[in-house]
Coordinates of C-alpha atoms and ligand atoms in Angstrom, one line a residue:
M23 CA -0.1 -0.2 -0.1
R24 CA 1.4 3.4 -0.9
K25 CA 2.1 5.8 1.7
K26 CA 0.0 8.8 2.5
I27 CA 2.1 11.9 3.3
V28 CA 1.2 15.7 4.6
A29 CA 4.5 17.4 4.1
G30 CA 5.0 21.2 5.2
N31 CA 7.1 23.5 3.1
W32 CA 8.0 26.5 5.5
K33 CA 10.0 28.2 2.6
M34 CA 12.0 31.1 3.9
N35 CA 10.0 31.7 7.1
K36 CA 10.4 31.2 10.9
D37 CA 13.4 32.2 12.8
Y38 CA 15.1 29.9 15.0
S39 CA 12.8 29.9 18.2
E40 CA 9.7 30.4 16.0
G41 CA 10.5 27.2 14.1
L42 CA 11.1 25.2 17.4
S43 CA 7.8 26.3 18.8
L44 CA 6.1 25.7 15.4
F45 CA 7.6 22.2 15.1
S46 CA 7.0 21.0 18.9
E47 CA 3.3 22.3 18.6
V48 CA 3.0 20.0 15.4
L49 CA 4.7 17.1 17.0
N50 CA 2.7 17.1 19.9
M51 CA -0.8 17.6 18.1
V52 CA -0.4 14.9 15.5
K53 CA 0.7 12.3 17.9
D54 CA -2.7 10.5 17.8
E55 CA -3.6 11.6 14.4
V56 CA -1.2 9.6 12.4
R57 CA -1.2 5.9 11.8
G58 CA -0.3 3.2 9.8
E59 CA 0.8 3.9 6.3
Q60 CA 0.6 7.8 7.1
L61 CA 3.5 10.3 7.3
V62 CA 4.2 13.8 8.2
V63 CA 7.3 15.5 6.9
V64 CA 8.1 19.0 7.9
C65 CA 10.6 20.8 5.2
A66 CA 12.2 23.7 7.4
P67 CA 15.0 26.1 6.5
F68 CA 18.6 24.7 7.1
I69 CA 19.0 26.5 10.3
H70 CA 16.4 24.4 11.9
L71 CA 17.1 21.1 10.7
N72 CA 19.6 19.9 13.5
S73 CA 17.3 20.8 16.2
L74 CA 14.3 19.4 14.5
S75 CA 15.8 16.0 13.6
G76 CA 16.9 15.8 17.2
L77 CA 13.0 16.5 18.3
A78 CA 11.8 13.9 15.9
K79 CA 13.9 11.2 16.7
G80 CA 11.3 9.3 19.2
S81 CA 8.6 9.6 16.4
S82 CA 7.9 7.0 13.8
Q83 CA 5.6 9.1 11.8
V84 CA 7.2 12.7 11.8
F85 CA 10.1 13.3 9.7
V86 CA 12.4 16.1 8.8
G87 CA 13.1 17.4 5.3
A88 CA 15.2 20.1 3.8
Q89 CA 14.0 22.4 1.0
N90 CA 17.2 22.0 -1.4
A91 CA 20.5 20.2 -1.5
H92 CA 23.6 20.6 -3.7
Q93 CA 24.4 18.0 -6.4
E94 CA 28.1 17.8 -5.5
A95 CA 29.5 15.8 -2.5
S96 CA 31.7 18.6 -1.3
G97 CA 34.0 21.4 -2.5
A98 CA 34.3 25.3 -3.3
Y99 CA 30.7 26.0 -3.4
T100 CA 30.3 28.8 -1.1
G101 CA 26.9 28.8 0.6
E102 CA 25.7 25.4 -0.5
I103 CA 24.9 22.4 1.6
S104 CA 25.3 19.0 0.4
A105 CA 22.9 16.0 0.7
G106 CA 25.7 14.1 2.7
M107 CA 25.4 17.0 5.2
L108 CA 21.9 16.8 5.6
S109 CA 21.8 13.2 6.2
S110 CA 24.6 13.4 8.7
I111 CA 22.1 15.3 10.9
G112 CA 19.4 12.8 10.5
V113 CA 17.4 14.5 7.7
E114 CA 15.3 12.1 5.8
Y115 CA 13.7 13.9 3.0
V116 CA 14.4 16.6 0.5
I117 CA 12.3 18.9 -1.5
L118 CA 13.8 18.9 -5.2
G119 CA 12.7 20.8 -8.2
H120 CA 10.3 23.3 -6.6
S121 CA 9.1 25.9 -9.0
E122 CA 10.5 28.6 -6.9
R123 CA 13.9 26.9 -7.4
R124 CA 13.4 26.6 -11.1
Q125 CA 12.1 30.0 -11.5
Y126 CA 14.5 32.2 -9.2
F127 CA 17.6 30.0 -9.2
G128 CA 17.3 28.7 -12.8
E129 CA 17.3 25.0 -11.8
T130 CA 16.7 22.9 -15.2
N131 CA 15.7 19.3 -15.4
E132 CA 19.3 18.6 -16.2
L133 CA 20.5 19.9 -12.6
L134 CA 17.7 18.3 -10.9
A135 CA 18.5 15.0 -12.4
K136 CA 21.9 15.6 -10.7
K137 CA 20.5 16.5 -7.7
T138 CA 18.3 13.7 -7.4
D139 CA 21.2 11.2 -7.6
A140 CA 23.1 13.1 -5.0
A141 CA 20.0 12.7 -2.7
L142 CA 19.4 9.2 -3.3
K143 CA 23.1 8.3 -3.1
N144 CA 23.0 9.7 0.6
N145 CA 19.7 8.1 1.5
L146 CA 17.5 11.3 1.4
K147 CA 14.3 10.6 0.0
P148 CA 13.4 13.4 -2.6
I149 CA 10.0 14.9 -2.7
F150 CA 10.3 15.9 -6.3
C151 CA 8.0 18.6 -7.6
I152 CA 6.5 18.9 -11.2
G153 CA 3.8 21.5 -12.5
E154 CA 3.0 23.8 -15.1
T155 CA 2.4 27.4 -15.4
L156 CA -0.6 29.3 -16.2
E157 CA 0.6 30.1 -19.6
E158 CA 1.7 26.5 -20.1
R159 CA -1.9 25.3 -18.9
E160 CA -3.8 27.7 -21.1
G161 CA -1.7 26.9 -24.0
G162 CA -2.8 23.3 -23.4
K163 CA 0.9 22.4 -22.9
H164 CA 0.5 21.1 -19.3
F165 CA 0.6 17.5 -20.0
D166 CA 3.9 17.7 -22.2
I167 CA 5.5 19.9 -19.7
I168 CA 4.8 17.3 -16.7
K169 CA 5.9 14.5 -19.0
S170 CA 9.2 16.2 -19.9
Q171 CA 9.9 17.2 -16.1
L172 CA 9.3 13.9 -15.2
A173 CA 11.1 12.1 -17.8
E174 CA 14.3 14.6 -18.0
A175 CA 15.0 14.5 -14.2
T176 CA 14.0 11.2 -12.9
F177 CA 13.5 8.6 -15.6
H178 CA 17.2 8.0 -15.9
L179 CA 16.9 6.3 -12.2
S180 CA 16.9 2.4 -11.9
A181 CA 13.5 1.0 -10.8
E182 CA 14.8 0.5 -7.3
D183 CA 15.9 4.4 -6.9
F184 CA 12.6 5.5 -8.6
S185 CA 10.6 3.7 -6.1
K186 CA 12.1 6.0 -3.3
L187 CA 10.9 9.2 -4.8
V188 CA 7.6 10.9 -3.6
I189 CA 6.3 13.0 -6.5
A190 CA 4.6 16.2 -5.9
Y191 CA 2.3 18.0 -8.7
E192 CA 2.1 21.6 -7.8
P193 CA 0.6 23.8 -10.6
V194 CA 2.6 27.0 -10.6
W195 CA -0.5 28.9 -10.9
A196 CA -1.9 27.6 -7.6
I197 CA 1.0 28.3 -5.2
G198 CA 0.7 30.9 -2.8
T199 CA -2.3 32.2 -4.8
G200 CA -5.4 31.2 -3.1
V201 CA -6.3 29.6 -6.3
T202 CA -6.3 25.6 -5.8
A203 CA -6.6 23.3 -8.7
S204 CA -10.2 21.7 -8.6
S205 CA -10.1 18.1 -7.4
D206 CA -11.0 17.0 -11.2
Q207 CA -7.9 19.1 -12.5
A208 CA -5.5 17.6 -9.9
Q209 CA -6.9 13.9 -10.4
E210 CA -6.3 14.2 -14.0
I211 CA -2.8 15.1 -13.7
H212 CA -2.1 12.7 -10.9
A213 CA -3.6 10.0 -13.2
F214 CA -1.2 10.9 -15.9
I215 CA 1.7 11.0 -13.9
R216 CA 0.9 7.7 -12.6
A217 CA 0.2 6.2 -16.1
E218 CA 3.5 7.9 -17.2
I219 CA 5.5 6.2 -14.4
A220 CA 3.6 2.7 -15.3
S221 CA 4.8 3.2 -18.8
K222 CA 8.5 3.4 -17.9
Y223 CA 8.7 1.4 -14.7
G224 CA 5.5 -1.0 -14.6
K225 CA 2.4 -0.8 -12.8
E226 CA 3.5 -2.1 -9.5
I227 CA 5.9 0.8 -9.0
A228 CA 3.5 3.2 -10.3
D229 CA 0.8 1.9 -8.1
D230 CA 3.1 2.3 -5.1
I231 CA 4.4 5.5 -5.7
T232 CA 3.2 8.5 -3.3
I233 CA 1.7 11.5 -5.4
L234 CA 1.3 14.7 -3.5
Y235 CA -0.9 17.6 -4.6
G236 CA 0.5 21.2 -3.5
G237 CA -0.8 24.7 -4.4
S238 CA -3.0 26.8 -1.9
C239 CA -3.9 23.5 0.0
N240 CA -5.8 24.3 3.3
P241 CA -7.9 22.7 6.0
K242 CA -11.0 23.4 3.9
N243 CA -10.2 21.7 0.6
A244 CA -7.6 19.2 1.7
A245 CA -10.3 16.6 2.3
E246 CA -11.9 16.7 -1.1
L247 CA -8.5 16.7 -2.9
F248 CA -7.2 13.7 -0.9
A249 CA -10.1 11.7 -1.5
Q250 CA -9.2 11.5 -5.2
H251 CA -7.9 8.2 -6.2
D252 CA -4.6 9.2 -7.2
I253 CA -3.9 12.0 -4.6
D254 CA -2.1 10.7 -1.8
G255 CA -1.7 13.7 0.2
G256 CA -0.4 17.3 0.0
L257 CA 2.6 19.5 0.2
I258 CA 1.7 22.4 2.1
G259 CA 3.3 25.8 2.1
G260 CA 1.4 28.9 3.7
A261 CA -0.9 26.5 5.7
S262 CA 2.1 24.8 7.0
L263 CA 3.2 28.0 9.0
K264 CA 0.3 27.7 11.4
S265 CA 0.2 24.2 13.4
R266 CA -3.7 24.3 13.8
D267 CA -4.2 24.6 9.9
F268 CA -1.3 22.3 9.3
V269 CA -2.6 19.5 11.7
D270 CA -6.2 19.9 10.6
I271 CA -5.0 19.0 7.1
V272 CA -3.2 15.9 8.6
K273 CA -6.4 15.0 10.0
T274 CA -8.2 15.1 6.9
F275 CA -6.3 11.7 6.3
N276 CA -8.7 10.2 8.9
N277 CA -12.1 11.5 7.5
Ligands
PGA314 P1 1.1 27.0 -1.0 O1 2.5 26.7 -1.3 O2 0.5 25.9 -0.1 O3 1.5 28.3 0.0 O4 0.5 27.6 -2.3 C1 2.8 25.3 -1.8 C2 4.4 24.9 -2.3 O5 4.9 25.8 -2.7 O6 4.8 24.0 -1.8

């Protein structure tokens, strides 16, 4: 059975003490809410990760993730952090390919293929983001964009490595805008992603891969989105910054 995941993406928010409080609240509040194949991942800025992974140590269902990692193992890359460094402090997940990294930092599918390799080599599980812009959707190109993002950045992986990925479909036009994809729109793309994976790696791997929806997901719309057959949880930005909202989204697993 594939895992159900609610992942928070704090982006560049929360100073050190705010981050500790938010994470401690989440940890406390989700204790009795997450069971079986359900997981919660909190992807925080680098400065928080060491402390948060210490706090999460006792939990079998709450994990800590980074929001980026460099593709090289070490060296003269001022200001960067490697996948090995992250796993050395107990980080287990890393967001790769977020549209903000693609847009503001010029990350390409080719670079993301290397980052994915580096993450997997260091036992980090990538939460790999794909999604089209509004212009691409309006131009009817969304299926092609999704297909090429997936194929160019991840289809070089062995089946064993590919099955360690979590995929996040995040339409760029829905991120931080308050406009959510309808559950039908999201389901349509999720089913397409799963079919693409099946044609490359076979049905068994495709059926087992967790595919998250991201983009203005909140406590009000999460239940309907997560009820779709191919939507296995969410990647939550704005609503992950308030413990109550984030935990209410986590709770929709159980509705
Ligand atoms: P949002 O962000 O929930 O604030 O739209 C989602 C994301 O960018 O991961």
